[in-house]
C-alpha cells in the first residue's frame, strides 16, 4: 500500500518519529519536498537521530530510502548526514537520489540571508538554508540538478549560465561573487561520491508500485507552510500537502492509498506570520519546556499555542486525511486551563476556515472550548483504554470535529512510545 505522511500544522509535528514508526512495515520511504530546512527527530531505544536531508526510514534495515525530484539538496549537508550515520555503524545505507532533484548552491544560502536582511521588519524568518532561492532558480529554469553532476560538459554549461545571473545579483546585494572553477570542482567531487545513489527515482517508484511494495511518502514542513495554501508569504517554497506527492515523486495520482495527517496535540510555529491560538503566558512556557520546543535546525524557541482545529480542518479540506496521528499529547499532562480553538471570530462573525489573506488572519480571534485537564503521566501507557478519561475525551473531540479517526497516539519521543488505536492497513 502507498501512504503519505502530511504535517497538519506549521511543521515539527513529529513527522520523523511517526515515519520511522510506520516505516517498520514499509519497503520504501520517500522524502518528496523541502530540503535541510526540515529537522526530523527519531529516537530509537534512547538513541537520537536528527535528520534534515535523509528520509526517516534511513536507520531501519532493509528499507530503501528515496530523495525524490521535489526535494532541494544541500550536498555538503547530505554527505555530512550520511557520514554521521556511517560513523554510528549504518554503513549499508539503501539510498536513491532523484536525478531531477535540485542542488542548493552556496549562493542560494547567501541570497536567502541577504533577502531576509533587506526585508528586516518584514522578514519571513526563514531557516536561511537557501531553500527559497533554490526553488526560485528551479522555477526560473536556471537550477542545477543532481543528474547534471554526472555529465561534466553539461554541468559546465549549466554552472556558467547560473553564475552569469547569480553573480550579478550577488554584486547588487554587496555579496561576494563566485569563481567558476572551485564551485565546478566541488560539484564534480560530489558527483563522484553520490554516483552510486543517483537514478530516475520516478521509474523506480512506479515499478515498486506495480510490484505492490509498501511505500511511505514523508513530507517535510506542514500544510500551513504550503506555498499555495499556507499563510503566504510566511511559508516555505514548496508544498508539504499530500496533493503534491504525485508531482514531487513522479507517480500517478491514483497510486496513493492513504494519507496520515500528523497533528501535534497543541500548536507551534517557528518564524514570522500569523498564529491565531498563540499564547504568551506561563502555559506557553510550560508547554515549550515540557515539549522541548526549540528548533532542531535553527535552535530558535518555537512559538506555542493551544491546538487549533480550524488549522487542522483547513489541511483536511485540502488533502482529505484518512487517519490522524496525534503527537506529543504527553506534553499536555498538567496543562491547566486546557483548551482547543474550535473557530475564529472575524469582524463579528464566527468562521471555521482560514481566510486567504494574512491581514484577515491577523484580525481573527480564537474561539475556545475548554477541556477538563488530566494530571497522570501517560508516557508509559501503550493501550488506548488505559489513558485517563479526560485525555480520551480530548482525543474523541478531535475525532468528532474532524470526522476522522486517530490511528496513532504518540506519548513520547521514542519509537516505542506509541499507542496504536486503528489499523491503517485495513481496507475501509
Ligand atoms: P518533525 O519536523 O515533524 O519531524 O518534528 P521534530 O522532530 O522537528 O519535532 C518533534 C519533537 O518532538 C522532536 O524532538 C521529537 O523527538 C519529539 N517527539 C515526537 N513525538 C513525541 C511525543 O509523542 N512526545 C514527546 N514528548 N516528544 C515527541
Ligand atoms: P520540519 O520538516 C517548522 C519555516 C521557517 C520559516 C518558513 C520559511 O522540521 O517540520 P524556509 O527556510 O523554508 O524558506 O523558511 O518556514 N520552516 C519550518 N518550520 N518546521 C520545518 O520543517 C520548517 N521548514 C521551514 O521557520 O518560517
Ligand atoms: Mg522539525
CSV table of C-alpha atoms and ligand atoms in Angstrom, one decimal:
chain,number,residue,atom,x,y,z
A,1,UNK,CA,0.0,0.0,0.0
A,2,UNK,CA,1.1,3.6,-0.6
A,3,UNK,CA,0.8,6.0,2.4
A,4,UNK,CA,1.6,9.7,2.7
A,5,UNK,CA,2.6,11.4,5.9
A,6,UNK,CA,1.5,15.1,6.0
A,7,UNK,CA,2.1,17.7,8.7
A,8,UNK,CA,-1.2,19.3,9.5
A,9,UNK,CA,0.2,22.5,11.2
A,10,UNK,CA,3.3,24.6,10.8
A,11,UNK,CA,5.8,21.8,10.9
A,12,UNK,CA,7.6,20.0,13.7
A,13,UNK,CA,4.5,17.9,14.4
A,14,UNK,CA,6.6,14.7,14.9
A,15,UNK,CA,6.7,13.5,11.3
A,16,UNK,CA,10.1,12.0,11.8
A,17,UNK,CA,9.1,9.9,14.7
A,18,UNK,CA,5.9,8.5,13.2
A,19,UNK,CA,7.6,8.0,9.8
A,20,UNK,CA,10.2,5.8,11.5
A,21,UNK,CA,7.4,4.0,13.4
A,22,UNK,CA,5.3,3.3,10.3
A,23,UNK,CA,8.4,2.5,8.3
A,24,UNK,CA,8.8,-0.7,10.2
A,25,UNK,CA,6.1,-2.1,7.9
A,26,UNK,CA,7.4,-0.4,4.7
A,27,UNK,CA,9.7,-1.4,1.9
A,28,UNK,CA,10.4,2.1,0.8
A,29,UNK,CA,10.4,5.6,2.4
A,30,UNK,CA,10.5,8.7,0.2
A,31,UNK,CA,11.1,12.3,1.1
A,32,UNK,CA,9.2,14.3,-1.5
A,33,UNK,CA,9.9,18.0,-0.9
A,34,UNK,CA,11.9,20.6,1.0
A,35,UNK,CA,15.5,20.4,2.0
A,36,UNK,CA,17.6,20.9,5.0
A,37,UNK,CA,15.1,23.4,6.4
A,38,UNK,CA,13.5,20.3,7.8
A,39,UNK,CA,14.6,18.8,11.1
A,40,UNK,CA,13.1,15.4,11.7
A,41,UNK,CA,13.9,13.7,15.0
A,42,UNK,CA,13.8,9.9,15.6
A,43,UNK,CA,14.5,8.2,18.9
A,44,UNK,CA,15.1,4.5,18.9
A,45,UNK,CA,15.8,2.9,22.3
A,46,UNK,CA,17.1,6.2,23.6
A,47,UNK,CA,19.4,6.8,20.7
A,48,UNK,CA,18.6,10.1,18.9
A,49,UNK,CA,18.9,10.8,15.2
A,50,UNK,CA,18.4,14.3,13.8
A,51,UNK,CA,17.7,14.2,10.1
A,52,UNK,CA,17.4,17.1,7.7
A,53,UNK,CA,18.1,15.7,4.2
A,54,UNK,CA,17.7,12.0,4.6
A,55,UNK,CA,14.3,10.2,4.7
A,56,UNK,CA,13.3,9.0,8.2
A,57,UNK,CA,13.4,5.3,7.2
A,58,UNK,CA,17.2,5.5,6.8
A,59,UNK,CA,18.1,3.8,10.1
A,60,UNK,CA,15.8,0.9,9.5
A,61,UNK,CA,17.4,-2.1,7.9
A,62,UNK,CA,16.1,-3.4,4.6
A,63,UNK,CA,14.2,-0.2,3.7
A,64,UNK,CA,15.1,1.7,0.6
A,65,UNK,CA,15.1,5.4,1.1
A,66,UNK,CA,14.4,7.8,-1.7
A,67,UNK,CA,15.1,11.5,-2.1
A,68,UNK,CA,12.6,12.4,-4.8
A,69,UNK,CA,12.6,15.1,-7.5
A,70,UNK,CA,10.6,17.6,-5.5
A,71,UNK,CA,13.4,18.0,-3.0
A,72,UNK,CA,16.2,20.5,-2.9
A,73,UNK,CA,19.6,19.2,-1.7
A,74,UNK,CA,22.5,20.8,0.1
A,75,UNK,CA,25.2,18.3,-0.9
A,76,UNK,CA,27.6,19.2,2.0
A,77,UNK,CA,24.9,18.6,4.5
A,78,UNK,CA,23.7,15.4,2.8
A,79,UNK,CA,27.2,13.9,2.8
A,80,UNK,CA,27.7,15.0,6.4
A,81,UNK,CA,24.5,13.2,7.4
A,82,UNK,CA,25.5,10.1,5.5
A,83,UNK,CA,28.9,10.2,7.2
A,84,UNK,CA,27.5,10.7,10.7
A,85,UNK,CA,25.3,7.6,10.2
A,86,UNK,CA,28.3,5.6,8.9
A,87,UNK,CA,30.3,6.6,12.0
A,88,UNK,CA,27.4,5.2,14.0
A,89,UNK,CA,27.6,1.9,12.2
A,90,UNK,CA,25.0,2.4,9.5
A,91,UNK,CA,27.4,1.6,6.7
A,92,UNK,CA,25.0,-0.1,4.3
A,93,UNK,CA,22.6,2.7,3.5
A,94,UNK,CA,19.9,1.9,0.9
A,95,UNK,CA,19.6,5.3,-0.6
A,96,UNK,CA,18.4,6.6,-4.0
A,97,UNK,CA,18.5,10.2,-5.1
A,98,UNK,CA,16.5,11.6,-8.0
A,99,UNK,CA,18.5,12.9,-10.9
A,100,UNK,CA,15.9,15.6,-11.1
A,101,UNK,CA,16.2,17.0,-7.6
A,102,UNK,CA,17.7,20.4,-7.4
A,103,UNK,CA,21.0,21.4,-5.8
A,104,UNK,CA,21.1,24.1,-3.1
A,105,UNK,CA,24.2,26.1,-4.2
A,106,UNK,CA,26.3,28.2,-1.8
A,107,UNK,CA,24.9,31.4,-3.5
A,108,UNK,CA,21.4,30.3,-2.6
A,109,UNK,CA,22.3,30.4,1.0
A,110,UNK,CA,23.9,33.8,0.7
A,111,UNK,CA,20.9,35.2,-1.1
A,112,UNK,CA,18.5,33.7,1.5
A,113,UNK,CA,20.3,35.7,4.2
A,114,UNK,CA,20.6,38.8,2.0
A,115,UNK,CA,16.9,38.9,1.2
A,116,UNK,CA,16.0,38.4,4.9
A,117,UNK,CA,18.3,41.2,5.9
A,118,UNK,CA,16.9,43.5,3.2
A,119,UNK,CA,13.3,42.9,4.4
A,120,UNK,CA,14.3,43.4,8.1
A,121,UNK,CA,10.9,44.1,9.8
A,122,UNK,CA,9.0,42.2,7.1
A,123,UNK,CA,11.3,39.2,7.0
A,124,UNK,CA,9.9,35.7,6.6
A,125,UNK,CA,12.0,34.2,9.4
A,126,UNK,CA,13.4,31.6,7.0
A,127,UNK,CA,15.9,28.9,8.2
A,128,UNK,CA,18.5,30.7,5.9
A,129,UNK,CA,19.3,27.4,4.3
A,130,UNK,CA,18.9,28.7,0.7
A,131,UNK,CA,15.5,26.9,0.2
A,132,UNK,CA,13.6,29.8,-1.3
A,133,UNK,CA,16.4,30.9,-3.7
A,134,UNK,CA,16.9,27.3,-4.9
A,135,UNK,CA,13.2,26.8,-5.7
A,136,UNK,CA,13.3,30.3,-7.4
A,137,UNK,CA,16.0,29.1,-9.7
A,138,UNK,CA,14.1,25.8,-10.3
A,139,UNK,CA,11.1,27.8,-11.5
A,140,UNK,CA,13.2,30.2,-13.4
A,141,UNK,CA,14.8,27.2,-15.2
A,142,UNK,CA,18.4,28.0,-14.2
A,143,UNK,CA,18.7,25.5,-11.4
A,144,UNK,CA,21.4,22.8,-11.4
A,145,UNK,CA,20.0,19.2,-10.9
A,146,UNK,CA,21.6,16.2,-9.3
A,147,UNK,CA,21.7,14.4,-12.7
A,148,UNK,CA,23.8,17.2,-14.1
A,149,UNK,CA,26.6,16.1,-11.8
A,150,UNK,CA,27.1,13.0,-14.0
A,151,UNK,CA,27.8,14.9,-17.2
A,152,UNK,CA,30.8,17.3,-16.8
A,153,UNK,CA,30.3,19.1,-20.1
A,154,UNK,CA,26.6,19.8,-19.4
A,155,UNK,CA,27.4,20.7,-15.8
A,156,UNK,CA,29.9,23.3,-17.1
A,157,UNK,CA,27.2,24.8,-19.3
A,158,UNK,CA,24.7,24.9,-16.5
A,159,UNK,CA,27.0,26.4,-13.9
A,160,UNK,CA,28.3,29.0,-16.4
A,161,UNK,CA,24.7,30.2,-17.1
A,162,UNK,CA,23.7,30.1,-13.5
A,163,UNK,CA,26.8,32.2,-12.4
A,164,UNK,CA,26.2,34.8,-15.1
A,165,UNK,CA,23.0,35.7,-13.4
A,166,UNK,CA,23.7,34.9,-9.8
A,167,UNK,CA,27.0,36.8,-9.6
A,168,UNK,CA,25.2,39.9,-10.9
A,169,UNK,CA,22.6,39.5,-8.2
A,170,UNK,CA,25.2,38.9,-5.5
A,171,UNK,CA,27.1,42.0,-6.5
A,172,UNK,CA,23.9,44.1,-6.4
A,173,UNK,CA,23.4,42.9,-2.8
A,174,UNK,CA,27.0,43.6,-1.9
A,175,UNK,CA,27.8,39.9,-1.6
A,176,UNK,CA,30.9,38.2,-2.9
A,177,UNK,CA,30.5,36.7,-6.4
A,178,UNK,CA,31.7,33.1,-7.0
A,179,UNK,CA,34.5,31.9,-9.2
A,180,UNK,CA,33.6,29.2,-11.6
A,181,UNK,CA,36.4,26.7,-11.1
A,182,UNK,CA,36.3,25.9,-7.3
A,183,UNK,CA,32.5,25.5,-7.5
A,184,UNK,CA,32.7,23.3,-10.6
A,185,UNK,CA,35.5,21.1,-9.0
A,186,UNK,CA,33.4,20.7,-5.8
A,187,UNK,CA,30.3,19.7,-7.8
A,188,UNK,CA,32.4,17.1,-9.7
A,189,UNK,CA,33.7,15.8,-6.5
A,190,UNK,CA,30.1,15.4,-5.1
A,191,UNK,CA,29.1,13.7,-8.3
A,192,UNK,CA,31.8,11.1,-7.8
A,193,UNK,CA,30.7,10.4,-4.2
A,194,UNK,CA,27.0,10.3,-5.0
A,195,UNK,CA,27.1,8.5,-8.3
A,196,UNK,CA,26.0,5.1,-6.9
A,197,UNK,CA,22.9,6.7,-5.4
A,198,UNK,CA,21.7,8.8,-8.4
A,199,UNK,CA,18.9,7.4,-10.6
A,200,UNK,CA,15.5,8.1,-12.1
A,201,UNK,CA,13.5,7.6,-8.9
A,202,UNK,CA,10.2,8.1,-10.6
A,203,UNK,CA,10.9,5.0,-12.7
A,204,UNK,CA,12.0,3.1,-9.6
A,205,UNK,CA,8.9,4.1,-7.6
A,206,UNK,CA,6.5,3.3,-10.5
A,207,UNK,CA,8.0,-0.2,-10.7
A,208,UNK,CA,7.7,-0.6,-6.9
A,209,UNK,CA,4.0,0.5,-7.0
A,210,UNK,CA,3.3,-2.0,-9.8
A,211,UNK,CA,5.1,-4.7,-7.7
A,212,UNK,CA,2.7,-3.9,-4.7
A,213,UNK,CA,5.5,-2.7,-2.4
A,214,UNK,CA,4.6,-0.8,0.8
A,215,UNK,CA,5.7,2.8,0.3
A,216,UNK,CA,5.6,5.8,2.6
A,217,UNK,CA,6.0,9.3,1.4
A,218,UNK,CA,7.3,11.6,4.1
A,219,UNK,CA,6.5,15.3,3.8
A,220,UNK,CA,8.6,18.0,5.3
A,221,UNK,CA,7.2,21.1,7.0
A,222,UNK,CA,3.4,21.4,7.4
A,223,UNK,CA,0.3,22.3,5.4
A,224,UNK,CA,0.3,25.9,6.8
A,225,UNK,CA,3.7,26.4,5.3
A,226,UNK,CA,2.4,25.4,1.9
A,227,UNK,CA,3.5,27.9,-0.8
A,228,UNK,CA,-0.1,28.0,-2.2
A,229,UNK,CA,-2.4,27.2,0.7
A,230,UNK,CA,-0.4,28.3,3.7
A,231,UNK,CA,-0.1,31.7,5.4
A,232,UNK,CA,1.6,33.3,2.4
A,233,UNK,CA,4.1,34.9,2.4
A,234,UNK,CA,5.1,33.4,5.7
A,235,UNK,CA,5.5,30.0,4.2
A,236,UNK,CA,8.2,27.8,2.7
A,237,UNK,CA,8.8,27.4,-1.1
A,238,UNK,CA,7.3,24.0,-1.7
A,239,UNK,CA,4.0,22.2,-0.9
A,240,UNK,CA,4.0,19.8,2.1
A,241,UNK,CA,0.5,18.7,1.1
A,242,UNK,CA,-0.2,15.1,0.2
A,243,UNK,CA,-1.7,16.6,-3.0
A,244,UNK,CA,1.8,17.5,-4.2
A,245,UNK,CA,3.3,13.9,-3.9
A,246,UNK,CA,2.4,12.7,-7.4
A,247,UNK,CA,4.3,15.6,-9.0
A,248,UNK,CA,7.1,15.7,-6.4
A,249,UNK,CA,7.8,12.0,-6.9
A,250,UNK,CA,6.6,11.3,-10.5
A,251,UNK,CA,3.9,8.8,-9.6
A,252,UNK,CA,0.2,8.7,-10.7
A,253,UNK,CA,-2.5,10.3,-8.6
A,254,UNK,CA,-4.3,7.0,-8.2
A,255,UNK,CA,-1.4,5.2,-6.6
A,256,UNK,CA,-1.9,6.9,-3.2
A,257,UNK,CA,-4.0,4.7,-0.9
A,258,UNK,CA,-4.0,6.6,2.4
A,259,UNK,CA,-3.0,9.9,3.9
A,260,UNK,CA,-2.0,10.1,7.5
A,261,UNK,CA,-2.2,13.6,8.9
A,262,UNK,CA,0.3,14.3,11.7
A,263,UNK,CA,-1.2,16.6,14.3
A,264,UNK,CA,0.6,17.9,17.4
A,265,UNK,CA,-1.7,17.9,20.4
A,266,UNK,CA,-1.1,21.7,20.7
A,267,UNK,CA,0.3,24.2,18.1
A,268,UNK,CA,3.8,25.5,17.4
A,269,UNK,CA,5.3,27.7,14.8
A,270,UNK,CA,8.9,28.9,14.1
A,271,UNK,CA,9.5,32.1,12.1
A,272,UNK,CA,7.1,35.0,11.5
A,273,UNK,CA,3.5,35.1,10.4
A,274,UNK,CA,0.0,35.0,12.0
A,275,UNK,CA,-0.8,32.4,14.6
A,276,UNK,CA,-4.4,32.8,16.0
A,277,UNK,CA,-4.2,30.5,19.0
A,278,UNK,CA,-0.7,31.7,20.1
A,279,UNK,CA,-0.1,32.0,23.9
A,280,UNK,CA,2.3,34.4,25.6
A,281,UNK,CA,1.7,33.3,29.1
A,282,UNK,CA,3.0,30.7,31.6
A,283,UNK,CA,1.0,27.9,29.8
A,284,UNK,CA,3.2,28.6,26.7
A,285,UNK,CA,6.3,28.5,28.8
A,286,UNK,CA,5.2,25.2,30.4
A,287,UNK,CA,4.4,23.6,27.0
A,288,UNK,CA,7.7,24.9,25.5
A,289,UNK,CA,9.8,23.5,28.2
A,290,UNK,CA,8.0,20.1,28.6
A,291,UNK,CA,7.9,19.6,24.8
A,292,UNK,CA,11.5,20.9,24.3
A,293,UNK,CA,10.0,23.3,21.7
A,294,UNK,CA,13.3,24.6,20.3
A,295,UNK,CA,14.0,24.3,16.6
A,296,UNK,CA,16.0,21.2,15.5
A,297,UNK,CA,17.6,23.2,12.6
A,298,UNK,CA,17.9,26.8,13.9
A,299,UNK,CA,17.5,26.2,17.7
A,300,UNK,CA,15.0,29.1,17.8
A,301,UNK,CA,12.4,28.9,20.6
A,302,UNK,CA,9.2,27.8,18.9
A,303,UNK,CA,6.1,29.9,19.3
A,304,UNK,CA,3.5,27.9,21.2
A,305,UNK,CA,-0.3,27.9,21.4
A,306,UNK,CA,-3.4,25.7,22.1
A,307,UNK,CA,-4.4,23.2,19.5
A,308,UNK,CA,-6.1,25.0,16.6
A,309,UNK,CA,-8.6,22.7,14.9
A,310,UNK,CA,-9.5,25.4,12.3
A,311,UNK,CA,-6.0,24.9,11.0
A,312,UNK,CA,-6.4,21.1,11.0
A,313,UNK,CA,-9.7,21.4,9.2
A,314,UNK,CA,-8.0,23.5,6.6
A,315,UNK,CA,-5.5,20.8,5.9
A,316,UNK,CA,-8.2,18.2,5.9
A,317,UNK,CA,-10.2,20.1,3.4
A,318,UNK,CA,-7.2,20.4,1.1
A,319,UNK,CA,-6.0,16.8,1.2
A,320,UNK,CA,-8.6,14.6,2.8
A,321,UNK,CA,-6.7,13.0,5.6
A,322,UNK,CA,-7.7,9.3,6.1
A,323,UNK,CA,-6.2,9.0,9.6
A,324,UNK,CA,-4.7,11.2,12.2
A,325,UNK,CA,-1.6,10.5,14.2
A,326,UNK,CA,-1.8,12.6,17.4
A,327,UNK,CA,1.6,13.6,18.6
A,328,UNK,CA,3.2,14.8,21.9
A,329,UNK,CA,-0.1,14.5,23.9
A,330,UNK,CA,2.1,13.5,26.9
A,331,UNK,CA,3.2,17.2,27.0
A,332,UNK,CA,-0.4,18.3,27.9
A,333,UNK,CA,-0.3,16.4,31.2
A,334,UNK,CA,-0.9,19.0,33.9
A,335,UNK,CA,-1.7,21.8,31.4
A,336,UNK,CA,-4.5,23.8,33.1
A,337,UNK,CA,-6.5,25.5,31.7
A,338,UNK,CA,-6.7,23.1,28.7
A,339,UNK,CA,-8.4,24.5,25.6
A,340,UNK,CA,-8.9,23.8,21.9
A,341,UNK,CA,-9.5,26.5,19.3
A,342,UNK,CA,-12.7,25.5,17.5
A,343,UNK,CA,-13.4,28.6,15.4
A,344,UNK,CA,-12.4,32.2,14.7
A,345,UNK,CA,-14.2,35.4,15.2
A,346,UNK,CA,-13.7,37.7,12.3
A,347,UNK,CA,-15.5,41.1,12.1
A,348,UNK,CA,-18.2,39.9,14.5
A,349,UNK,CA,-18.8,36.6,12.6
A,350,UNK,CA,-17.8,33.0,13.5
A,351,UNK,CA,-15.8,31.2,10.9
A,352,UNK,CA,-14.3,27.7,10.7
A,353,UNK,CA,-11.9,28.2,7.8
A,354,UNK,CA,-8.6,30.0,7.3
A,355,UNK,CA,-9.1,33.3,5.5
A,356,UNK,CA,-7.0,33.8,2.3
A,357,UNK,CA,-5.0,36.9,3.4
A,358,UNK,CA,-2.7,37.3,6.3
A,359,UNK,CA,-4.3,40.6,7.0
A,360,UNK,CA,-7.6,38.9,7.7
A,361,UNK,CA,-6.0,36.0,9.6
A,362,UNK,CA,-4.2,38.5,11.8
A,363,UNK,CA,-7.6,40.0,12.8
A,364,UNK,CA,-9.1,36.6,13.8
A,365,UNK,CA,-9.7,36.0,17.5
A,366,UNK,CA,-9.7,32.4,18.7
A,367,UNK,CA,-12.9,30.8,20.0
A,368,UNK,CA,-12.0,28.2,22.6
A,369,UNK,CA,-13.7,25.1,24.1
A,370,UNK,CA,-12.3,24.3,27.5
A,371,UNK,CA,-11.5,20.7,28.5
A,372,UNK,CA,-11.0,19.0,31.9
A,373,UNK,CA,-7.2,18.6,32.3
A,374,UNK,CA,-5.5,15.4,33.4
A,375,UNK,CA,-2.6,15.0,35.8
A,376,UNK,CA,-1.4,11.5,35.2
A,377,UNK,CA,1.9,10.7,33.5
A,378,UNK,CA,0.7,8.9,30.3
A,379,UNK,CA,4.2,8.3,28.7
A,380,UNK,CA,4.3,4.6,29.7
A,381,UNK,CA,0.7,3.8,28.5
A,382,UNK,CA,0.5,1.6,25.5
A,383,UNK,CA,-3.2,0.8,25.3
A,384,UNK,CA,-5.8,3.4,24.5
A,385,UNK,CA,-8.2,2.2,27.2
A,386,UNK,CA,-5.6,2.9,29.9
A,387,UNK,CA,-5.5,6.6,29.1
A,388,UNK,CA,-7.1,9.0,31.6
A,389,UNK,CA,-10.8,9.6,30.8
A,390,UNK,CA,-10.1,13.4,30.3
A,391,UNK,CA,-7.3,12.6,27.8
A,392,UNK,CA,-9.7,10.2,25.9
A,393,UNK,CA,-12.3,13.0,25.8
A,394,UNK,CA,-9.8,15.4,24.3
A,395,UNK,CA,-8.9,12.8,21.6
A,396,UNK,CA,-12.6,12.0,20.9
A,397,UNK,CA,-13.4,15.6,20.4
A,398,UNK,CA,-10.6,15.9,17.8
A,399,UNK,CA,-12.0,12.9,16.0
A,400,UNK,CA,-15.6,14.3,16.1
A,401,UNK,CA,-14.5,17.8,15.0
A,402,UNK,CA,-12.5,16.4,12.0
A,403,UNK,CA,-14.8,13.4,11.4
A,404,UNK,CA,-11.6,11.3,11.2
A,405,UNK,CA,-10.2,8.5,13.3
A,406,UNK,CA,-7.0,9.0,15.3
A,407,UNK,CA,-4.9,5.9,14.4
A,408,UNK,CA,-1.7,6.6,16.5
A,409,UNK,CA,-1.3,8.4,19.8
A,410,UNK,CA,2.3,9.3,20.5
A,411,UNK,CA,3.1,9.7,24.2
A,412,UNK,CA,6.9,10.1,24.0
A,413,UNK,CA,9.7,10.7,21.5
A,414,UNK,CA,10.9,7.1,21.4
A,415,UNK,CA,9.6,4.7,18.7
A,416,UNK,CA,8.1,2.5,21.4
A,417,UNK,CA,6.2,5.4,23.0
A,418,UNK,CA,3.2,4.9,20.6
A,419,UNK,CA,-0.4,3.7,21.1
A,420,UNK,CA,-2.0,2.1,18.1
A,421,UNK,CA,-5.7,2.8,18.1
A,422,UNK,CA,-6.7,2.0,14.5
A,423,UNK,CA,-5.2,-0.3,11.8
A,424,UNK,CA,-4.2,1.9,8.9
A,425,UNK,CA,-3.7,-1.1,6.7
A,426,UNK,CA,-7.3,-2.2,6.8
A,427,UNK,CA,-9.4,-1.6,3.8
A,428,UNK,CA,-12.2,0.9,4.6
B,1,LIG,P1,9.1,16.9,12.6
B,1,LIG,O1,9.9,18.0,12.0
B,1,LIG,O2,7.7,16.9,12.3
B,1,LIG,O3,9.8,15.5,12.3
B,1,LIG,O4,9.2,17.1,14.2
B,1,LIG,P2,10.6,17.5,15.0
B,1,LIG,O5,11.4,16.3,15.1
B,1,LIG,O6,11.2,18.7,14.5
B,1,LIG,O7,9.9,17.9,16.4
B,1,LIG,C1,9.2,17.0,17.2
B,1,LIG,C2,10.0,16.8,18.5
B,1,LIG,O8,9.1,16.1,19.4
B,1,LIG,C3,11.2,16.0,18.4
B,1,LIG,O9,12.1,16.5,19.4
B,1,LIG,C4,10.8,14.6,18.8
B,1,LIG,O10,11.8,13.8,19.3
B,1,LIG,C5,9.7,14.9,19.8
B,1,LIG,N1,8.6,13.9,19.8
B,1,LIG,C6,8.0,13.3,18.8
B,1,LIG,N2,6.9,12.7,19.3
B,1,LIG,C7,6.8,12.9,20.6
B,1,LIG,C8,5.8,12.6,21.6
B,1,LIG,O11,4.8,12.0,21.4
B,1,LIG,N3,6.1,13.1,22.9
B,1,LIG,C9,7.2,13.8,23.2
B,1,LIG,N4,7.3,14.3,24.4
B,1,LIG,N5,8.1,14.2,22.2
B,1,LIG,C10,7.9,13.7,21.0
B,2,LIG,P1,10.0,20.3,9.5
B,2,LIG,O1,10.1,19.3,8.4
B,2,LIG,C1,9.0,24.2,11.1
B,2,LIG,C2,9.6,27.6,8.4
B,2,LIG,C3,10.7,28.6,8.7
B,2,LIG,C4,10.1,29.9,8.1
B,2,LIG,C5,9.4,29.4,6.9
B,2,LIG,C6,10.2,29.6,5.6
B,2,LIG,O2,11.0,20.0,10.6
B,2,LIG,O3,8.6,20.3,10.1
B,2,LIG,P2,12.4,28.3,4.7
B,2,LIG,O4,13.7,28.2,5.2
B,2,LIG,O5,11.7,27.0,4.4
B,2,LIG,O6,12.3,29.2,3.5
B,2,LIG,O7,11.5,29.1,5.8
B,2,LIG,O8,9.1,28.0,7.1
B,2,LIG,N1,10.0,26.2,8.3
B,2,LIG,C7,9.7,25.3,9.2
B,2,LIG,N2,9.1,25.4,10.4
B,2,LIG,N3,9.4,23.0,10.6
B,2,LIG,C8,10.0,22.9,9.4
B,2,LIG,O9,10.4,21.7,8.9
B,2,LIG,C9,10.2,24.1,8.7
B,2,LIG,N4,10.8,24.3,7.5
B,2,LIG,C10,10.7,25.6,7.2
B,2,LIG,O10,10.8,28.7,10.1
B,2,LIG,O11,9.0,30.4,9.0
B,3,LIG,MG1,11.2,19.6,12.5
